[in-house]
Coordinates of N, CA and C in Angstrom, one line a residue:
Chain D
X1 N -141.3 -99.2 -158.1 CA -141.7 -97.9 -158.7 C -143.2 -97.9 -159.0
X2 N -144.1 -97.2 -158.6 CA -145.5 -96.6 -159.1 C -145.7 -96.3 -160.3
X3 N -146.2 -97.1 -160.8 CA -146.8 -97.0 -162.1 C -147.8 -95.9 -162.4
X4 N -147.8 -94.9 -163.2 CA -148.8 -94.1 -163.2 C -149.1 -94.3 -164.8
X5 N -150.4 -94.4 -165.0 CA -150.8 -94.7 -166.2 C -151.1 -93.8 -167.1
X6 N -151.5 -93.3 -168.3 CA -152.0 -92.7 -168.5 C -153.1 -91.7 -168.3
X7 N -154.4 -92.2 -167.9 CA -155.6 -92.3 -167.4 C -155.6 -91.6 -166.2
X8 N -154.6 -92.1 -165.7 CA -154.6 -91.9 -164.1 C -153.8 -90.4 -164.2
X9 N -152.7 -90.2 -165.2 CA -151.9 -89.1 -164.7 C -152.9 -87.7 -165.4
X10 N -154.0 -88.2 -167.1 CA -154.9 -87.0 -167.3 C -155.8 -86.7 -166.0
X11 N -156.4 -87.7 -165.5 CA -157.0 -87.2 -164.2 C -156.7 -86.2 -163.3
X12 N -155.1 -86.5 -163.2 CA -155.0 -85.8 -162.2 C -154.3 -84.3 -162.7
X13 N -154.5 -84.1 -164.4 CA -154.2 -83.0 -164.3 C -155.1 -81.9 -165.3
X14 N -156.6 -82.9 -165.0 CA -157.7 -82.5 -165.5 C -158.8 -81.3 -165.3
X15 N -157.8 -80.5 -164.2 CA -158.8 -79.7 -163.3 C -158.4 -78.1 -163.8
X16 N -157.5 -78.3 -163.6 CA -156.7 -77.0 -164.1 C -155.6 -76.9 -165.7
X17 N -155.2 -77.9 -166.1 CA -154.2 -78.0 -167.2 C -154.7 -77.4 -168.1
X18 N -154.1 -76.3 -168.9 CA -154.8 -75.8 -170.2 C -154.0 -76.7 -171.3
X19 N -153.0 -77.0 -171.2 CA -152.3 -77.8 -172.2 C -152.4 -79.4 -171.9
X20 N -153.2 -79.9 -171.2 CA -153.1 -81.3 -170.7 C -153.0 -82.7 -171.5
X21 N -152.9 -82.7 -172.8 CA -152.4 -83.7 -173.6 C -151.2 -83.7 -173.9
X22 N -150.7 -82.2 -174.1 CA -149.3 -82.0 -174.5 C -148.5 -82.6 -173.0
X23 N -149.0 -81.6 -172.3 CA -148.6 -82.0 -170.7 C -148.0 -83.6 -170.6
X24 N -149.1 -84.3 -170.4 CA -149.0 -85.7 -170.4 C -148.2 -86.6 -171.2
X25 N -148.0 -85.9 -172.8 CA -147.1 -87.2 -173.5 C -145.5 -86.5 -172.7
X26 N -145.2 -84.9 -172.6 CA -144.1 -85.0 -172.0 C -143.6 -86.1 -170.9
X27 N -144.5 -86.1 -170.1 CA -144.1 -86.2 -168.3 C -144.0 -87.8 -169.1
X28 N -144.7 -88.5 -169.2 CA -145.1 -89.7 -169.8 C -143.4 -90.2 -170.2
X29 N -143.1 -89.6 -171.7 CA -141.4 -89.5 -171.7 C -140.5 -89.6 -170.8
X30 N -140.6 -88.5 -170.5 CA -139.7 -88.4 -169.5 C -139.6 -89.4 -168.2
X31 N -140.7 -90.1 -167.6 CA -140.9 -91.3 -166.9 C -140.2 -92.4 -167.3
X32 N -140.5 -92.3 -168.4 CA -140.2 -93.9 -169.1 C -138.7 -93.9 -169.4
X33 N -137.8 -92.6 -169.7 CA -136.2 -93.3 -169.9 C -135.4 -92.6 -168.4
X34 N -136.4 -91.9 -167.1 CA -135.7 -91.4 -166.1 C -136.6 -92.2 -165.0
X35 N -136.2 -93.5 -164.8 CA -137.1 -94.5 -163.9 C -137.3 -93.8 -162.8
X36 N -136.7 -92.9 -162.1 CA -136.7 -92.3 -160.5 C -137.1 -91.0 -160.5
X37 N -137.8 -90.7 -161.4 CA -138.6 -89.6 -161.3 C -139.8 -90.1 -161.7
X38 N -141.2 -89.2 -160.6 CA -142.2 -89.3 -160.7 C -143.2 -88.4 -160.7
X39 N -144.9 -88.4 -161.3 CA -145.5 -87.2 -161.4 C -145.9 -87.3 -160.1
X40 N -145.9 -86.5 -159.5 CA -147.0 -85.9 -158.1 C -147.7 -84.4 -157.9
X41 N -149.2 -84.7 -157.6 CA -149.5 -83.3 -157.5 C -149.4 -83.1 -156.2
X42 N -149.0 -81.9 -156.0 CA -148.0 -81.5 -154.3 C -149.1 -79.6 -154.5
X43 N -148.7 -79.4 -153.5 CA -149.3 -77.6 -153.1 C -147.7 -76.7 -153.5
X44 N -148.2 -76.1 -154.1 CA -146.6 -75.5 -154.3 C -146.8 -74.1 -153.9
X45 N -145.9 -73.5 -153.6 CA -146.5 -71.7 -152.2 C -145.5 -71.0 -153.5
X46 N -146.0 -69.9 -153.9 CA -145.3 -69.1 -154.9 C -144.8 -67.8 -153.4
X47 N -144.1 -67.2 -154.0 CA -143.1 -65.8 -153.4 C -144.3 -65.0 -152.5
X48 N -145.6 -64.8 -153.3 CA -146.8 -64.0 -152.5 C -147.1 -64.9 -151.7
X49 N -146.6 -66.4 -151.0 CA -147.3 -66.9 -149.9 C -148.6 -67.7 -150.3
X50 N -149.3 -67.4 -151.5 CA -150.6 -68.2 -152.1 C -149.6 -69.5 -152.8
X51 N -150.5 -70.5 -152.6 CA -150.2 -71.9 -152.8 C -151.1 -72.4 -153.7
X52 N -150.8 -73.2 -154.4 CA -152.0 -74.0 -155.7 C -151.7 -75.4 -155.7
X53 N -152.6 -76.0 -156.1 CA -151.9 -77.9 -156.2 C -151.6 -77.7 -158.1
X54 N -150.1 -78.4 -158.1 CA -149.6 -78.4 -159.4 C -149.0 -79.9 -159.4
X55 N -148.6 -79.8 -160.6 CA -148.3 -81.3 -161.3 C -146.3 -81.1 -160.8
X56 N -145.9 -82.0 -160.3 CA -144.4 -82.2 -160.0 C -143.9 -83.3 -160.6
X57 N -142.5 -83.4 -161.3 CA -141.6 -84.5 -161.4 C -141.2 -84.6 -160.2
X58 N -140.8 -85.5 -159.4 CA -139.9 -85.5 -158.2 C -138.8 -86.8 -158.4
X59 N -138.0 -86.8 -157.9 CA -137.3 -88.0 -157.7 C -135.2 -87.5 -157.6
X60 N -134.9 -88.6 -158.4 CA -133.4 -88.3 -158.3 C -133.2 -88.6 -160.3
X61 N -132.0 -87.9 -160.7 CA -131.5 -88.3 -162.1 C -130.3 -88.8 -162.0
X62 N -129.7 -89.4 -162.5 CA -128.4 -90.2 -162.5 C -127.3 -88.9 -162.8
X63 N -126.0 -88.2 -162.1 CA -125.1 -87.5 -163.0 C -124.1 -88.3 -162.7
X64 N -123.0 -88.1 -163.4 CA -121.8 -88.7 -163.9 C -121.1 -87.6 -163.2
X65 N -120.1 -87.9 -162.3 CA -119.1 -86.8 -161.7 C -117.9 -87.1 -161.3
X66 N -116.7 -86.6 -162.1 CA -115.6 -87.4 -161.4 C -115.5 -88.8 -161.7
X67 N -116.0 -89.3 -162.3 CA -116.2 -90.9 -162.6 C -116.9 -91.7 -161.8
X68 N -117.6 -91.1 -160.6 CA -119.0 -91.9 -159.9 C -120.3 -90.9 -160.5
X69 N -121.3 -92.5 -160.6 CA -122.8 -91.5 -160.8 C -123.6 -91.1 -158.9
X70 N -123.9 -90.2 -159.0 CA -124.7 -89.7 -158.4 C -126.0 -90.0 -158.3
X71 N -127.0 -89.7 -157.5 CA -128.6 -89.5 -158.0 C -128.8 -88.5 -157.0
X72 N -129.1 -87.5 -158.0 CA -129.3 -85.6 -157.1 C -130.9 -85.9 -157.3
X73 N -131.2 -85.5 -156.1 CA -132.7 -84.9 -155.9 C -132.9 -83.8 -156.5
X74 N -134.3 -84.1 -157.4 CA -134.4 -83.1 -157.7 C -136.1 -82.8 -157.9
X75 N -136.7 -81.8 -157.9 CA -138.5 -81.7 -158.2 C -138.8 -80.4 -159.4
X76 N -138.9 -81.0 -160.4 CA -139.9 -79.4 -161.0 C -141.0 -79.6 -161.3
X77 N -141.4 -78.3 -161.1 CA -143.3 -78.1 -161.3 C -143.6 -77.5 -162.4
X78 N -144.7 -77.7 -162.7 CA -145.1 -77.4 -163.9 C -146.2 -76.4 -163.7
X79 N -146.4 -75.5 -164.0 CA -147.2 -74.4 -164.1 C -148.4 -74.5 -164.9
X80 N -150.0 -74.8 -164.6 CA -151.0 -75.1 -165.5 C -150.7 -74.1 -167.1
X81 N -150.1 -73.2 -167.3 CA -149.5 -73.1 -168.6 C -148.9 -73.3 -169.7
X82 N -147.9 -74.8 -168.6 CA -147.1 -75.9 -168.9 C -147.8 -75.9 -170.2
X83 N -146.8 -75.9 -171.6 CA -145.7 -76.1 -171.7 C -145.7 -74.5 -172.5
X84 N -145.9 -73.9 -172.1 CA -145.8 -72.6 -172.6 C -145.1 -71.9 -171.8
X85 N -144.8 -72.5 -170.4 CA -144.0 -71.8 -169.5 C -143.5 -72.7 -169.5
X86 N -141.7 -72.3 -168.6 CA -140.9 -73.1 -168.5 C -141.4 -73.7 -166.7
X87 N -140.8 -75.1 -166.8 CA -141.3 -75.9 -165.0 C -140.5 -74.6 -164.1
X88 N -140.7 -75.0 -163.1 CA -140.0 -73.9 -161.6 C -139.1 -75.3 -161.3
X89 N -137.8 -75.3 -161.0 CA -136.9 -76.3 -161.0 C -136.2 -76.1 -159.7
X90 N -136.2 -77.3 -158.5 CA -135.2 -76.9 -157.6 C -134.5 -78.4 -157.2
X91 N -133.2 -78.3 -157.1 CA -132.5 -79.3 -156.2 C -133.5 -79.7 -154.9
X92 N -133.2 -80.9 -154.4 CA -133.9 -81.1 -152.5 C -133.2 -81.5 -152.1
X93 N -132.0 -80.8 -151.6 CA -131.0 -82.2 -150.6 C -131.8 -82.6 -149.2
X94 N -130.9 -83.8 -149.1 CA -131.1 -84.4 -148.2 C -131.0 -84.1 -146.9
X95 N -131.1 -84.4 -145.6 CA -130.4 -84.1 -144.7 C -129.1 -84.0 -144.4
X96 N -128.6 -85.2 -145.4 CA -126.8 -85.5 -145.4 C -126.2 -84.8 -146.9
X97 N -127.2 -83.5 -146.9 CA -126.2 -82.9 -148.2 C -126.6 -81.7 -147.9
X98 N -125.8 -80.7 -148.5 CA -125.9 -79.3 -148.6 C -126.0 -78.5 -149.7
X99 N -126.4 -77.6 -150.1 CA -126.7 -77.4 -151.7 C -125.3 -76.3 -151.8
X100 N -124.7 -76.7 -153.0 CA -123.8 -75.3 -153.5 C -124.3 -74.3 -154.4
X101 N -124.6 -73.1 -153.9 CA -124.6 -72.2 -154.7 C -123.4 -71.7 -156.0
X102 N -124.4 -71.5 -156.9 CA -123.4 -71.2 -157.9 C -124.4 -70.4 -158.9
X103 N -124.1 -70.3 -160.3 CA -124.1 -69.6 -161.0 C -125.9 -70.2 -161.6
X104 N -126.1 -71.7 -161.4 CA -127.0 -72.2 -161.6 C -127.8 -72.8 -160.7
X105 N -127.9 -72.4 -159.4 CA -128.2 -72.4 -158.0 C -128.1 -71.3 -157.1
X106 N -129.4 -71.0 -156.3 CA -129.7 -70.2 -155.2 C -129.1 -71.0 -154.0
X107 N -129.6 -70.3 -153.0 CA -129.4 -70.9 -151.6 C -130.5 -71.6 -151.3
X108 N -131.7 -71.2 -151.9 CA -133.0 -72.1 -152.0 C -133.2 -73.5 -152.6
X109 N -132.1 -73.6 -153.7 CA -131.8 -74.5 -154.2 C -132.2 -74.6 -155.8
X110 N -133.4 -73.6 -155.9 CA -134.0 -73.1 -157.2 C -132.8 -72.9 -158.4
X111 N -133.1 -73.6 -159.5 CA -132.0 -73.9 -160.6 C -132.5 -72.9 -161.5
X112 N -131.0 -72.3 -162.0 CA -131.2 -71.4 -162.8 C -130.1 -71.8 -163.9
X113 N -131.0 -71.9 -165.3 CA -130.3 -72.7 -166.4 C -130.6 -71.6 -167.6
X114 N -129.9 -71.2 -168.6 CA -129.9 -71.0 -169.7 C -131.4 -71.2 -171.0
X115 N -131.1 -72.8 -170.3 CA -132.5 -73.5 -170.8 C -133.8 -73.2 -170.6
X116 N -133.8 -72.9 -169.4 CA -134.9 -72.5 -168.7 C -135.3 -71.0 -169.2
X117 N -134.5 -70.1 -168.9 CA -134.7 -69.2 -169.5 C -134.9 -68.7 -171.0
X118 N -134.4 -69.1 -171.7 CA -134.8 -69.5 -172.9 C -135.7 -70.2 -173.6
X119 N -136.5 -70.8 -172.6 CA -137.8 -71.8 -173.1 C -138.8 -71.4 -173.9
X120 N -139.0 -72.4 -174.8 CA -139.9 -71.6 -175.6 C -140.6 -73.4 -176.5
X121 N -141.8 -73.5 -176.2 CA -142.7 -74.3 -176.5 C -142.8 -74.2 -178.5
X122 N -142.6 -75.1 -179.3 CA -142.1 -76.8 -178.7 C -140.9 -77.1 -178.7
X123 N -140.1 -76.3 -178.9 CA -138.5 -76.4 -179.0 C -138.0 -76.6 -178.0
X124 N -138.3 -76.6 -176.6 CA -137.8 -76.7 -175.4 C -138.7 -78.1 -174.7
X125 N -138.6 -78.4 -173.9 CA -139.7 -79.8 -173.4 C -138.8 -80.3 -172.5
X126 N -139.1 -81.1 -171.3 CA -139.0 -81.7 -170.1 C -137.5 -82.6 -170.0
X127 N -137.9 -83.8 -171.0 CA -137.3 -84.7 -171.8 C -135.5 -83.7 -171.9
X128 N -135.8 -82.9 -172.6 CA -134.1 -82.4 -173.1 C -133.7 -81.3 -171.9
X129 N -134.8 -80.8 -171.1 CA -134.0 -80.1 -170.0 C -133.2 -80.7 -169.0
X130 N -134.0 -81.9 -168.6 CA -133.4 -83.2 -167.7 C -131.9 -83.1 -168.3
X131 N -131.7 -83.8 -169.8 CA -130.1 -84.4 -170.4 C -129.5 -82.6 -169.9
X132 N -129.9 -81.6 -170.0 CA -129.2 -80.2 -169.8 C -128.7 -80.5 -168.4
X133 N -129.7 -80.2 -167.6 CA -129.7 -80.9 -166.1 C -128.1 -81.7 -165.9
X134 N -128.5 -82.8 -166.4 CA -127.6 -83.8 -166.1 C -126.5 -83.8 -166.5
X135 N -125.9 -83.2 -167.9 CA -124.5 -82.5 -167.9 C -123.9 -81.1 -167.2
X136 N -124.9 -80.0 -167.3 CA -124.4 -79.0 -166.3 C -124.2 -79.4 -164.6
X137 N -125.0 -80.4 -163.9 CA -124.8 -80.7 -162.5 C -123.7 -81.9 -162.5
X138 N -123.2 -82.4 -163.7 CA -122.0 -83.5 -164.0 C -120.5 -82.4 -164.1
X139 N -120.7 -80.9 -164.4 CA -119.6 -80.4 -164.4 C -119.6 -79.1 -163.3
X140 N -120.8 -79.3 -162.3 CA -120.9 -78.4 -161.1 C -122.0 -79.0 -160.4
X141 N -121.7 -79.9 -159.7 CA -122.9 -80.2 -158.9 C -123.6 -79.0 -158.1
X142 N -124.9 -79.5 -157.7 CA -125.7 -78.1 -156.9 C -125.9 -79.2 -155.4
X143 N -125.5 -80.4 -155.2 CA -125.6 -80.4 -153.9 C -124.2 -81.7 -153.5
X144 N -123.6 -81.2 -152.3 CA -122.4 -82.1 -151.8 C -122.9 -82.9 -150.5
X145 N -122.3 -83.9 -150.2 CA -122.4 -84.5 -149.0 C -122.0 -83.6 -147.8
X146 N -122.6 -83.5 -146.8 CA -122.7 -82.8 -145.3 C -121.2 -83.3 -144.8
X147 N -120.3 -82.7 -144.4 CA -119.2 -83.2 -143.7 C -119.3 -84.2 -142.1
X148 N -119.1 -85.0 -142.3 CA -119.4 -85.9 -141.4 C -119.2 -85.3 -140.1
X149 N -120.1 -85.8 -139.2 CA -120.0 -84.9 -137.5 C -118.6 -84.9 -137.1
X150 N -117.7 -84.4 -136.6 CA -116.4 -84.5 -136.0 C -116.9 -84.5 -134.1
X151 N -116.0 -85.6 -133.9 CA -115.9 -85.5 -132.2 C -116.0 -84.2 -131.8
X152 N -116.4 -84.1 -130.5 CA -116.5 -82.6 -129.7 C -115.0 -82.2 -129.6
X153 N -114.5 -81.1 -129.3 CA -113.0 -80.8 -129.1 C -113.2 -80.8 -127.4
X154 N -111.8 -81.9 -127.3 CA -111.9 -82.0 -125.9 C -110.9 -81.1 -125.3
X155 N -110.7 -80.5 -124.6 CA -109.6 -79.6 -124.0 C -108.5 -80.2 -123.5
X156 N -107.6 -79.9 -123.2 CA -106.9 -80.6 -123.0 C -106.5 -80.5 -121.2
X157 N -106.5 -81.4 -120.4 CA -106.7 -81.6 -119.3 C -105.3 -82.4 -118.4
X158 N -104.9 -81.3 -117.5 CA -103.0 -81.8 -117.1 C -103.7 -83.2 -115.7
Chain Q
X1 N -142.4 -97.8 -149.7 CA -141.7 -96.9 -150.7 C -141.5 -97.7 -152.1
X2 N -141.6 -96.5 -153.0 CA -141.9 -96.7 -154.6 C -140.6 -97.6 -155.5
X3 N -139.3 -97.8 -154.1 CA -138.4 -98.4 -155.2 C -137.3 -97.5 -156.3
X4 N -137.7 -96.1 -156.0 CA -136.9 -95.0 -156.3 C -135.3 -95.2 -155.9
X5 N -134.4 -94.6 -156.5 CA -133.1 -94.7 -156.4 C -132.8 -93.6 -155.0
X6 N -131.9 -94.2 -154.3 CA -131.9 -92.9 -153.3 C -130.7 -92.1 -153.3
X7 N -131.4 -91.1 -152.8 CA -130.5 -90.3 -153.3 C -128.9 -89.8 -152.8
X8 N -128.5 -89.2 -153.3 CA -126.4 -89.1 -153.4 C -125.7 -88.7 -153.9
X9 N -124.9 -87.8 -152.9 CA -124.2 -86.7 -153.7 C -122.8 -86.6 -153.6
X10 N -121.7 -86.0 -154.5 CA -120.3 -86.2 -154.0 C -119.9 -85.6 -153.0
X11 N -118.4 -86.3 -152.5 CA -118.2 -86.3 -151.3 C -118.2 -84.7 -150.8
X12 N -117.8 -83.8 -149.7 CA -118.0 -83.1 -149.4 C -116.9 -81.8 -150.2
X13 N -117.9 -81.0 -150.5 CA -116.9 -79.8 -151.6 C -115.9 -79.2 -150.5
X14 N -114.6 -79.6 -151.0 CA -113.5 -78.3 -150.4 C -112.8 -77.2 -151.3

């Protein structure tokens, strides 16, 4: 796992962050008890097609389903208004998964939570969206395994 | 690679 240090992660969100201390002790948190999530600054394309470099968690979180844990992909961004706005949150399946739409999922894969909507700085924060996360996708996951290729249908030949 | 958990999802929804 990549260590991102302090130092290293204000740098990199030194250019644009209007909240960038607050910013930092979150992500920081949230690092330290969700080992497979990590900060990266990525280009992220909003709806108008204009793109910005922003601050990303990416990785997988552990859910509990059925009695096996999972690790769902997942990335949210943080909006240089962070933490006054809520992150932009989406599943990434894999190529051997498919996302299920539901009540907390698009077909884009974009998560739509309660939480999220309701966000409101400092009562809301990274750290307790994740544990939301992680029980709502433990009682509906947003992505399944791809059904394994089936043989071609062969015809049947006298 | 970072040593990240990879990732996995349940089996396929019917």
């Amino acid at each position: 796992m990549a260590v991102v240090n302090e130092g290293a992660l204000k740098k990199m969100l030194s250019k644009q962050y209007k909240y960038r201390d607050l910013t930092v002790r979150e992500i920081n948190n949230v690092i330290f008890h969700y080992k497979d999530l990590k900060p990266v600054m990525d280009a992220y394309v909003f709806n108008d097609g204009s793109s910005r470099e922003l601050m990303s968690l990416a990785g997988t979180v552990p859910v509990s389903y059925r009695g096996n844990v999972y690790n769902i992909p997942i990335c949210l961004w943080l909006l240089d208004s962070y933490p006054y706005n809520p992150p932009i949150c989406f599943v990434k399946p894999t190529s051997t998964m498919m996302i299920k739409t539901g009540k907390h999922i698009d077909a884009n894969g974009k998560i739509y939570l309660p939480y999220l909507h309701e966000w409101k700085h400092p009562q809301s924060d990274l750290y307790s969206l994740i544990q939301v996360m992680i029980v709502v996708f433990g009682e509906e996951p947003p992505v399944f395994s791809r059904p394994t290729t089936q043989p071609p249908f062969q015809p049947f030949q006298a | 690679l970072n040593g990240g958990a990879v990732p996995s999802a349940p089996p396929t929804y019917t």
